[in-house]
JSON list of C-alpha atoms in Angstrom, two decimals:
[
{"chain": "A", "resi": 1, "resn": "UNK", "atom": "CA", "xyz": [-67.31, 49.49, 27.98]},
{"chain": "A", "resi": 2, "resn": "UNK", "atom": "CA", "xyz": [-65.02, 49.83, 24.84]},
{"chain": "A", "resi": 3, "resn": "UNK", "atom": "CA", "xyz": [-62.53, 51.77, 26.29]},
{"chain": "A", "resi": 4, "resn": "UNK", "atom": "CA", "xyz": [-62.34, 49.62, 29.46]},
{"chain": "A", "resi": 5, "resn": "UNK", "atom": "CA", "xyz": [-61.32, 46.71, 27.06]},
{"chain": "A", "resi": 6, "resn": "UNK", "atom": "CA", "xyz": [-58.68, 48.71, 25.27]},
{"chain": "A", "resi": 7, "resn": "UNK", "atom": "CA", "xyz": [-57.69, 49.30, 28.21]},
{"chain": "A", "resi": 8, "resn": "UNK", "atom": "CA", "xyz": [-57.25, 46.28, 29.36]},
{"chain": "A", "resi": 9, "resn": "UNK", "atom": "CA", "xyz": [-55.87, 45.08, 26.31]},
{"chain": "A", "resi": 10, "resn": "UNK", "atom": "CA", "xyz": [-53.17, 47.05, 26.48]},
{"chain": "A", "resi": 11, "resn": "UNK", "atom": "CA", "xyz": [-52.21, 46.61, 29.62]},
{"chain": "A", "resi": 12, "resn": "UNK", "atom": "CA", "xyz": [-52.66, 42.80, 29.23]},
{"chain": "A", "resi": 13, "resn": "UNK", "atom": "CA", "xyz": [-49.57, 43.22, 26.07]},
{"chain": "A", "resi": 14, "resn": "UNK", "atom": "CA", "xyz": [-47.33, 44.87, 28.61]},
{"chain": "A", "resi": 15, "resn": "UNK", "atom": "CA", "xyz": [-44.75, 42.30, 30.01]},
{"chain": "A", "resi": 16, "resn": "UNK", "atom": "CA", "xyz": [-42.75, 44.06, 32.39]},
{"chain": "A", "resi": 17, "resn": "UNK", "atom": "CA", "xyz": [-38.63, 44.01, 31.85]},
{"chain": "A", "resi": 18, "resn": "UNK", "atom": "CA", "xyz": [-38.28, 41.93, 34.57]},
{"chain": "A", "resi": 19, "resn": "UNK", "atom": "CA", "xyz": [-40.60, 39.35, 33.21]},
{"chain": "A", "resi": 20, "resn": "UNK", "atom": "CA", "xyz": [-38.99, 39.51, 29.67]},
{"chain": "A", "resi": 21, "resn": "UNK", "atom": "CA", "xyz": [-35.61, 39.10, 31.36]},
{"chain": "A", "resi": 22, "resn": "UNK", "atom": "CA", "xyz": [-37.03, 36.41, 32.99]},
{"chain": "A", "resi": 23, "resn": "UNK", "atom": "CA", "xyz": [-38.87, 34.72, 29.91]},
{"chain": "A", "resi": 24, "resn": "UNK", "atom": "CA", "xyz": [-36.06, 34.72, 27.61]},
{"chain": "A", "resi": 25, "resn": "UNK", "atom": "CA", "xyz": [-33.21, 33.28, 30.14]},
{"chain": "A", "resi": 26, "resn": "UNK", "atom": "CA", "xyz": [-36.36, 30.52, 30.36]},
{"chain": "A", "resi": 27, "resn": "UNK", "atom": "CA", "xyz": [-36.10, 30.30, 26.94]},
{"chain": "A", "resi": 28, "resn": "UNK", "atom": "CA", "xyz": [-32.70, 30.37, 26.00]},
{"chain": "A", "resi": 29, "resn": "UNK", "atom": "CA", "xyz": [-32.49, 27.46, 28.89]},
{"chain": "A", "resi": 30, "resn": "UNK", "atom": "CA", "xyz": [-34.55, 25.69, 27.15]},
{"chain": "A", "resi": 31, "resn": "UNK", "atom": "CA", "xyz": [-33.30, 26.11, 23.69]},
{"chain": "A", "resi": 32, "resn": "UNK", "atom": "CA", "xyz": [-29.73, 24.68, 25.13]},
{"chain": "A", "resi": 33, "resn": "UNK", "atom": "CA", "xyz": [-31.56, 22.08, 26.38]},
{"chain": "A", "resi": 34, "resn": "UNK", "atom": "CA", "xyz": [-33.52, 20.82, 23.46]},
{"chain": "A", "resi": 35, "resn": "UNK", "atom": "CA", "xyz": [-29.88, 21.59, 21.47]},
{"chain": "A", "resi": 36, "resn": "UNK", "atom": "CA", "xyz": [-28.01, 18.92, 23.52]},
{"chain": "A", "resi": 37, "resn": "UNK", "atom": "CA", "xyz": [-30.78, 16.87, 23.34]},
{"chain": "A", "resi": 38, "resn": "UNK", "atom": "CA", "xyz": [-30.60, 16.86, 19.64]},
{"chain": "A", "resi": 39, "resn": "UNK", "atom": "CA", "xyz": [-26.51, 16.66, 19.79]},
{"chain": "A", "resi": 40, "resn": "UNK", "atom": "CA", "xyz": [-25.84, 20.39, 19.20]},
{"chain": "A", "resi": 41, "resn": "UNK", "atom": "CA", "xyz": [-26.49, 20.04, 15.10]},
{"chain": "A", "resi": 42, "resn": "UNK", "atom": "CA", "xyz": [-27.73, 22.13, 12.64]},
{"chain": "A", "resi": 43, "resn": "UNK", "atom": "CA", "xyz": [-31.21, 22.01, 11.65]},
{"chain": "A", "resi": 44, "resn": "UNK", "atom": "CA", "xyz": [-29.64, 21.46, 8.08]},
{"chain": "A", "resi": 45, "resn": "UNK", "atom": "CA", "xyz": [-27.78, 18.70, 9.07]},
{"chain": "A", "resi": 46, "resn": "UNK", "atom": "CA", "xyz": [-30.60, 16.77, 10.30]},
{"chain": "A", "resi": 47, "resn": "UNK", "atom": "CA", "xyz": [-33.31, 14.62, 8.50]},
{"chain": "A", "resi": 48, "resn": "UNK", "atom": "CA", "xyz": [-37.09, 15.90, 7.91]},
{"chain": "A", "resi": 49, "resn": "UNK", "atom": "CA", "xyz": [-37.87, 14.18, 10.79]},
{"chain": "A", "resi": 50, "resn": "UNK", "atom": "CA", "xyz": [-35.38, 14.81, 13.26]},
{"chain": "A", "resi": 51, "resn": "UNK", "atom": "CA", "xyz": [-35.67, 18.35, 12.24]},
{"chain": "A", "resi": 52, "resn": "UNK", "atom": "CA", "xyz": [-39.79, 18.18, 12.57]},
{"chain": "A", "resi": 53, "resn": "UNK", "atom": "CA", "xyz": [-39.41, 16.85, 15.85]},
{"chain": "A", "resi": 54, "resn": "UNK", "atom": "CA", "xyz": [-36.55, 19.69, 17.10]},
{"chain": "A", "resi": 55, "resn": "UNK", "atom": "CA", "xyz": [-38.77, 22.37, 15.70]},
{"chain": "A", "resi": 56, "resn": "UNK", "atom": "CA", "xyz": [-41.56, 20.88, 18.20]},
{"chain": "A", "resi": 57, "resn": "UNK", "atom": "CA", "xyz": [-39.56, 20.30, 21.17]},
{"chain": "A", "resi": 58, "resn": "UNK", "atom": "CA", "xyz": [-38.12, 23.80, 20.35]},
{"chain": "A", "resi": 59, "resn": "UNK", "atom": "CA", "xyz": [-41.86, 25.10, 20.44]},
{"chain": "A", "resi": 60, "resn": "UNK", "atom": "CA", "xyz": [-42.61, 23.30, 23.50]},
{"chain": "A", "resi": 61, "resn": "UNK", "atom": "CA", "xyz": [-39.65, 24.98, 25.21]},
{"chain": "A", "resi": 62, "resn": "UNK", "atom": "CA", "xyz": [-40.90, 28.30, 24.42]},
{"chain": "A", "resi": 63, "resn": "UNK", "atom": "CA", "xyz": [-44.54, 27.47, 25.45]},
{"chain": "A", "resi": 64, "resn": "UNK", "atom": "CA", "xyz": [-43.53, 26.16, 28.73]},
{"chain": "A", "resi": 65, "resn": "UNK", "atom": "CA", "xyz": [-41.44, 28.94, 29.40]},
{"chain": "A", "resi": 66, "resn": "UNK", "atom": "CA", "xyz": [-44.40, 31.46, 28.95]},
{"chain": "A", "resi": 67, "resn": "UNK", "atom": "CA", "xyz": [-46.63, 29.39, 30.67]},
{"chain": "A", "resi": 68, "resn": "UNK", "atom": "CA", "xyz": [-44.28, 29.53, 33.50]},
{"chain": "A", "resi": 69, "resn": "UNK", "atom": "CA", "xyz": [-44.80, 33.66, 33.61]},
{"chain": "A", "resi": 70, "resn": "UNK", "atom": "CA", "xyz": [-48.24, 33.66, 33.15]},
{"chain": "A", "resi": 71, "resn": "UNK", "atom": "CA", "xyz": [-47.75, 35.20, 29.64]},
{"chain": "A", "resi": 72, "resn": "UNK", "atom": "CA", "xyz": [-49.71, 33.98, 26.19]},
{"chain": "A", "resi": 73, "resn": "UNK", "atom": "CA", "xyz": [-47.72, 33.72, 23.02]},
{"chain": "A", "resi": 74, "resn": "UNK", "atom": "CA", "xyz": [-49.89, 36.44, 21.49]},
{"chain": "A", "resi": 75, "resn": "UNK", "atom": "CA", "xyz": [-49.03, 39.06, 24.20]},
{"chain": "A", "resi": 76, "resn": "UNK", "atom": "CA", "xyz": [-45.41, 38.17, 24.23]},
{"chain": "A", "resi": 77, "resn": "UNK", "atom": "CA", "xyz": [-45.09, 38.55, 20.62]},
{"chain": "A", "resi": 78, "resn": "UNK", "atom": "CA", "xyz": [-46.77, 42.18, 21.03]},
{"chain": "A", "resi": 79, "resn": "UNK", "atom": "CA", "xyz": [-44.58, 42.71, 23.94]},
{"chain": "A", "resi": 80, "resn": "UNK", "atom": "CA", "xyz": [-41.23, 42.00, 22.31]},
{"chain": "A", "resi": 81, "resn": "UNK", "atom": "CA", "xyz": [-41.95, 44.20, 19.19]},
{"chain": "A", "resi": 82, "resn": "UNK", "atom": "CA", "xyz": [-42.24, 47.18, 20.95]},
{"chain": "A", "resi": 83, "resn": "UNK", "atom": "CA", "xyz": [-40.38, 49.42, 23.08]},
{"chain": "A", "resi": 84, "resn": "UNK", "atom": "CA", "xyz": [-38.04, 51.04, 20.84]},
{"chain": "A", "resi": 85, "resn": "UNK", "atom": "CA", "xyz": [-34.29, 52.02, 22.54]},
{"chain": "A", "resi": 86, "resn": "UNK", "atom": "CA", "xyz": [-35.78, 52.24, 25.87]},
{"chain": "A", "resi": 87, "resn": "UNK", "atom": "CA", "xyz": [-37.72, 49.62, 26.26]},
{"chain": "A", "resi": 88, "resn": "UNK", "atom": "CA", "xyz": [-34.34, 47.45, 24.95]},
{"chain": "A", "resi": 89, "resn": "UNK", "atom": "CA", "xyz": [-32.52, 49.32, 27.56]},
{"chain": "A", "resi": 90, "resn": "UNK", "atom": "CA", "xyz": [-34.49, 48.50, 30.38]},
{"chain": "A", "resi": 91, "resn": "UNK", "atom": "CA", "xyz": [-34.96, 44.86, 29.11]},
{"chain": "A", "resi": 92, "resn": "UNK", "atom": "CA", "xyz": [-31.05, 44.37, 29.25]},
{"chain": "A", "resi": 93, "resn": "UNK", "atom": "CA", "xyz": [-30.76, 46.15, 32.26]},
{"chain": "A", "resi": 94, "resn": "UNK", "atom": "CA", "xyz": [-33.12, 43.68, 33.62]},
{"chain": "A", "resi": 95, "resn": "UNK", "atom": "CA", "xyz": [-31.34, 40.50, 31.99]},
{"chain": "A", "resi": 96, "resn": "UNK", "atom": "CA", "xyz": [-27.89, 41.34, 33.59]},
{"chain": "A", "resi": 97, "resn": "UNK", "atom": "CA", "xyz": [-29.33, 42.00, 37.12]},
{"chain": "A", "resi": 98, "resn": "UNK", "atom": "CA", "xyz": [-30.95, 38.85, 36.85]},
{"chain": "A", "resi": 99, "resn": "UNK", "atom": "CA", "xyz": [-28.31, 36.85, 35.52]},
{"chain": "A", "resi": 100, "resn": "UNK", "atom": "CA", "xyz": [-26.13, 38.12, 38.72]},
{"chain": "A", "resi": 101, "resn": "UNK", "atom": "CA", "xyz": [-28.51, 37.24, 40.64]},
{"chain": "A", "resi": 102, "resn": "UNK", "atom": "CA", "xyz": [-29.00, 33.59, 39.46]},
{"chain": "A", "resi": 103, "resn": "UNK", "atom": "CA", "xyz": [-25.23, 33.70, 40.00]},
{"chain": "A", "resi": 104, "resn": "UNK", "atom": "CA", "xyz": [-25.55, 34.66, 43.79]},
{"chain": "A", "resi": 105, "resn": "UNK", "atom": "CA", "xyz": [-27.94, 31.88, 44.44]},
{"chain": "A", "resi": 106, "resn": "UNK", "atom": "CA", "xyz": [-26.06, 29.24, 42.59]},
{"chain": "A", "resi": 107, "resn": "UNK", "atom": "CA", "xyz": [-22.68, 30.01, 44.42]},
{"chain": "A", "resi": 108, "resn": "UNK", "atom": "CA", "xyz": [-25.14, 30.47, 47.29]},
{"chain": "A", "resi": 109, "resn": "UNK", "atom": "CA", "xyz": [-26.58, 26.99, 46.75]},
{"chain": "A", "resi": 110, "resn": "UNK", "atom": "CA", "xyz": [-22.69, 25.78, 46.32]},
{"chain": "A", "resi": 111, "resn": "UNK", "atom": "CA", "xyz": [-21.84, 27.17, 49.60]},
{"chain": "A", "resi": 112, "resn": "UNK", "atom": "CA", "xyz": [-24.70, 25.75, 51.55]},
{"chain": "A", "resi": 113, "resn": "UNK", "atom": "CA", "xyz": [-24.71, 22.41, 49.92]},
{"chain": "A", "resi": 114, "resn": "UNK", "atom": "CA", "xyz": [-23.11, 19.14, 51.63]},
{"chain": "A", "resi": 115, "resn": "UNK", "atom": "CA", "xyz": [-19.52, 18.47, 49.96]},
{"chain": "A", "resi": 116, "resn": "UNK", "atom": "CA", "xyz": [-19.51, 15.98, 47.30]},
{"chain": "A", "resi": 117, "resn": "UNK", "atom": "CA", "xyz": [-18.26, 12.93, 47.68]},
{"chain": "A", "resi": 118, "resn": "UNK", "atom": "CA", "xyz": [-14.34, 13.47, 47.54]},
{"chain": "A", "resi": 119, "resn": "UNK", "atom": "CA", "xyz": [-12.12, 10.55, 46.18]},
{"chain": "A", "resi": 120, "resn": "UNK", "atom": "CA", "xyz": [-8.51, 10.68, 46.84]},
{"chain": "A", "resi": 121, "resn": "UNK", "atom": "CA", "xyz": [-6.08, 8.50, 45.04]},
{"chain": "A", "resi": 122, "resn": "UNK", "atom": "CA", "xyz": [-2.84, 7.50, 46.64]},
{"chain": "A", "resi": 123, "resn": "UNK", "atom": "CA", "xyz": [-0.43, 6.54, 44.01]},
{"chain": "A", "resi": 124, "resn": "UNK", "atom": "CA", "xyz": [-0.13, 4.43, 41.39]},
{"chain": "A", "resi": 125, "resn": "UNK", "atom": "CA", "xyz": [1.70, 1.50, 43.48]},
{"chain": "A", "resi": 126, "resn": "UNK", "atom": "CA", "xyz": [3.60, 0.78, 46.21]},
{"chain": "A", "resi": 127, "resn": "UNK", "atom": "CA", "xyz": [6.65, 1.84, 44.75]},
{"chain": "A", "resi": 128, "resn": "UNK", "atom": "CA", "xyz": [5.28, 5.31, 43.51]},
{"chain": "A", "resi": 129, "resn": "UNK", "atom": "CA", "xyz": [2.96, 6.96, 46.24]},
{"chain": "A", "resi": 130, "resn": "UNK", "atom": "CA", "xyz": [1.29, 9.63, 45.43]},
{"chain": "A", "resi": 131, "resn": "UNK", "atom": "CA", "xyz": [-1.22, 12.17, 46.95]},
{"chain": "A", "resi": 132, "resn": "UNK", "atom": "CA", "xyz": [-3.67, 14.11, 45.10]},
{"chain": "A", "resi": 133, "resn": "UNK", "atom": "CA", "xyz": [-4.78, 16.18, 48.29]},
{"chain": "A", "resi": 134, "resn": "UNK", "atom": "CA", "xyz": [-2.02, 17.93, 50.54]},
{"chain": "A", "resi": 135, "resn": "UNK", "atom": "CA", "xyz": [-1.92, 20.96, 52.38]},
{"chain": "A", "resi": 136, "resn": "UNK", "atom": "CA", "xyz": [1.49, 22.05, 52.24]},
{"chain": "A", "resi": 137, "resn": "UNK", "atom": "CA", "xyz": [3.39, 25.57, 52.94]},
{"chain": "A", "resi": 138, "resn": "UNK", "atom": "CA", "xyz": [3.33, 27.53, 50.10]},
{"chain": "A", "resi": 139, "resn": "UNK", "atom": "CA", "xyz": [7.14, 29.31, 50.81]},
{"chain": "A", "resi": 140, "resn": "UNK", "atom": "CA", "xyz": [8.08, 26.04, 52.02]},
{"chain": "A", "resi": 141, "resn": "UNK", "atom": "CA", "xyz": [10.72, 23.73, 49.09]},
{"chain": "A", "resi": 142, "resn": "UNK", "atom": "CA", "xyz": [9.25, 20.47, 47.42]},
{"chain": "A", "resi": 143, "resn": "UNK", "atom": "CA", "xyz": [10.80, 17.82, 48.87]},
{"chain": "A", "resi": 144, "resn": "UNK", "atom": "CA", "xyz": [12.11, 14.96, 46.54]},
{"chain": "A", "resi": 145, "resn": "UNK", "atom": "CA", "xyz": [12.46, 11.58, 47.81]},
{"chain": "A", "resi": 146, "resn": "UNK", "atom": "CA", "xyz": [14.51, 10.08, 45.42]},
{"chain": "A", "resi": 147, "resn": "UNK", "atom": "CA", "xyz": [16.35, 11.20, 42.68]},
{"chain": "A", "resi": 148, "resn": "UNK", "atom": "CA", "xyz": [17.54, 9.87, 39.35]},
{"chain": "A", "resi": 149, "resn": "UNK", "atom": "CA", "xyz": [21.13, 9.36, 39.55]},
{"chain": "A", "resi": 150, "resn": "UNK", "atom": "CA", "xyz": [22.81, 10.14, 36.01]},
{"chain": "A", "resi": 151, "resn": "UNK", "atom": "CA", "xyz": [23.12, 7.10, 33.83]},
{"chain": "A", "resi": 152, "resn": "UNK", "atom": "CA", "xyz": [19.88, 5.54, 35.48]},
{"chain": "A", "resi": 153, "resn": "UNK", "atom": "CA", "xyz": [17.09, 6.68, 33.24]},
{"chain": "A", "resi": 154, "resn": "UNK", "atom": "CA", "xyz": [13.57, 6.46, 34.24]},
{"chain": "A", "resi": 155, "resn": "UNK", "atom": "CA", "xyz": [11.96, 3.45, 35.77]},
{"chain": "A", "resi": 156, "resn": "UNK", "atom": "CA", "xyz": [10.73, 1.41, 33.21]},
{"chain": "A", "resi": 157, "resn": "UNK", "atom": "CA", "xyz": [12.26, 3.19, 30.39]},
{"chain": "A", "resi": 158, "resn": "UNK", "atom": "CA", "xyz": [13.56, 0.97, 27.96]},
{"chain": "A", "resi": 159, "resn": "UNK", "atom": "CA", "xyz": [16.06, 4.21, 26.26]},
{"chain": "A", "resi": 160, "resn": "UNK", "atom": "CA", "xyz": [19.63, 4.43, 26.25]},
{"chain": "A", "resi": 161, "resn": "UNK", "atom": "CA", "xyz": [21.43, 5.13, 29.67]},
{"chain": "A", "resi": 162, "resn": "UNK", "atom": "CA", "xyz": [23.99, 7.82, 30.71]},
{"chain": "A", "resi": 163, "resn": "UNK", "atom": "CA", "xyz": [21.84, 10.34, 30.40]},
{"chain": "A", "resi": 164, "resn": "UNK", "atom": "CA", "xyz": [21.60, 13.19, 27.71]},
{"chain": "A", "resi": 165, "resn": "UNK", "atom": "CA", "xyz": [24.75, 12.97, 26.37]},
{"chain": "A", "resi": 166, "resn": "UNK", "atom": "CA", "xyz": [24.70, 9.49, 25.56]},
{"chain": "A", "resi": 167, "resn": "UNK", "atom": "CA", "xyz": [21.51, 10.22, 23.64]},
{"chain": "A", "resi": 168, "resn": "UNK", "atom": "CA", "xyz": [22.75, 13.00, 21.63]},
{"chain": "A", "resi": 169, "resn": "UNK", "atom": "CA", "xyz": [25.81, 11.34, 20.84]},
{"chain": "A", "resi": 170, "resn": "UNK", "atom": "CA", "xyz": [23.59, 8.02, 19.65]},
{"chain": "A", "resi": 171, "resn": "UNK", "atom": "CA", "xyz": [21.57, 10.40, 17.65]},
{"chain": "A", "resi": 172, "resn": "UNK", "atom": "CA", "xyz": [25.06, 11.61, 15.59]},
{"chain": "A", "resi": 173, "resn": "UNK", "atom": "CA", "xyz": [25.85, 8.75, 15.02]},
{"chain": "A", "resi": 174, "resn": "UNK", "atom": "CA", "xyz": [22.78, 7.09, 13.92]},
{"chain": "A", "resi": 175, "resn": "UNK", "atom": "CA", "xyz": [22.34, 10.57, 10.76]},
{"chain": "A", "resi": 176, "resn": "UNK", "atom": "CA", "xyz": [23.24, 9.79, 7.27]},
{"chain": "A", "resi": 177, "resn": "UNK", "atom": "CA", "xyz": [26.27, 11.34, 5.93]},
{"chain": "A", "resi": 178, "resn": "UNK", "atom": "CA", "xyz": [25.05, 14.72, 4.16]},
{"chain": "A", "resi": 179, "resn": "UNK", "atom": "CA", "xyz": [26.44, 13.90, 0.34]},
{"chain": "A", "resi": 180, "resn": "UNK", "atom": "CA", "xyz": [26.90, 17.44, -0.81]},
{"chain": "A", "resi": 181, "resn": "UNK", "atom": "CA", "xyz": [25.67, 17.48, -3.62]},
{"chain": "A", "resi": 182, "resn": "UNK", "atom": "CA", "xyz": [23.53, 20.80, -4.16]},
{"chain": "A", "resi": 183, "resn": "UNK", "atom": "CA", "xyz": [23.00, 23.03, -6.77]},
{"chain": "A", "resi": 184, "resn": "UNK", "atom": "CA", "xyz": [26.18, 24.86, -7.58]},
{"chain": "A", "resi": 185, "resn": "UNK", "atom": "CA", "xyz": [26.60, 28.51, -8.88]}
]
């Protein structure tokens, strides 16, 4: 009778990789959760209270995530202590396949989803069109509608006209004479 509850004591402290994997993505889910809930701060940075209260909901997370693989805290805490190089191995192994596959069924879930809501906004006035969404030929030239004839400057532009001459030469004009007088050798 002894040995069959040794037995299944150990076996009860053995949490496969794939539940491991699965128990700390839950938990590391969490844990960016309960951050953004408490702005993404430092526990130093907060007061007793607020850092009381993100210690809890920090504990919570974990619980919940256990709770939602059938694991106790006492078994996971005997499961993630041992292992040695292997047992890392296999648990990393074991995180990567399942974050690629989270990955498949959220671009899977993107796929088979309905299209959001799509808002397309045509220009800024009736002067100005302008469309967000076009399919266009990729090889094909942009066409311009209108250009800006030299010496017109941009509508609504209250700057000089002519162009960038005109504004180079009002920007000679407008320096200070250099007065020369340095340190001599």
């Amino acid at each position: 009778m002894i040995l069959t509850l040794a037995l299944a004591a150990a076996l009860a402290a053995d949490v496969p990789p794939a539940k491991a994997a699965a128990i700390e993505s839950a938990q590391a889910k969490g844990q960016a959760e309960v951050n953004k809930k408490f702005g993404n701060r430092a526990p130093e940075k907060m007061s007793n209270d607020e850092r009381a209260a993100y210690m809890q909901a920090v504990k919570e997370s974990d619980q919940k995530a256990l709770d939602k693989n059938g694991v106790s805290a006492k078994d996971w805490a005997k499961a993630s202590q041992k292992g040695g190089r292997e047992g890392l191995a296999e648990r990393k192994a074991a995180k990567e396949a399942l974050a690629k596959q989270e990955a498949a069924e959220a671009a899977g879930a993107a796929k088979k989803g309905e299209p959001g809501e799509v808002v397309i906004q045509r220009g800024f006035g009736d002067g100005a069109p302008v469309t967000m969404e076009e399919k266009r030929d990729p090889n094909a030239p942009i066409p311009v509608e209108k250009g800006i004839a030299p010496g017109e400057g941009m509508p609504g532009e209250s700057g000089p006209a002519g162009g960038l001459e005109a504004l180079q030469k009002e920007r000679e004009e407008s320096k200070p004479a250099r007065k020369g007088g340095g340190r001599r050798r």
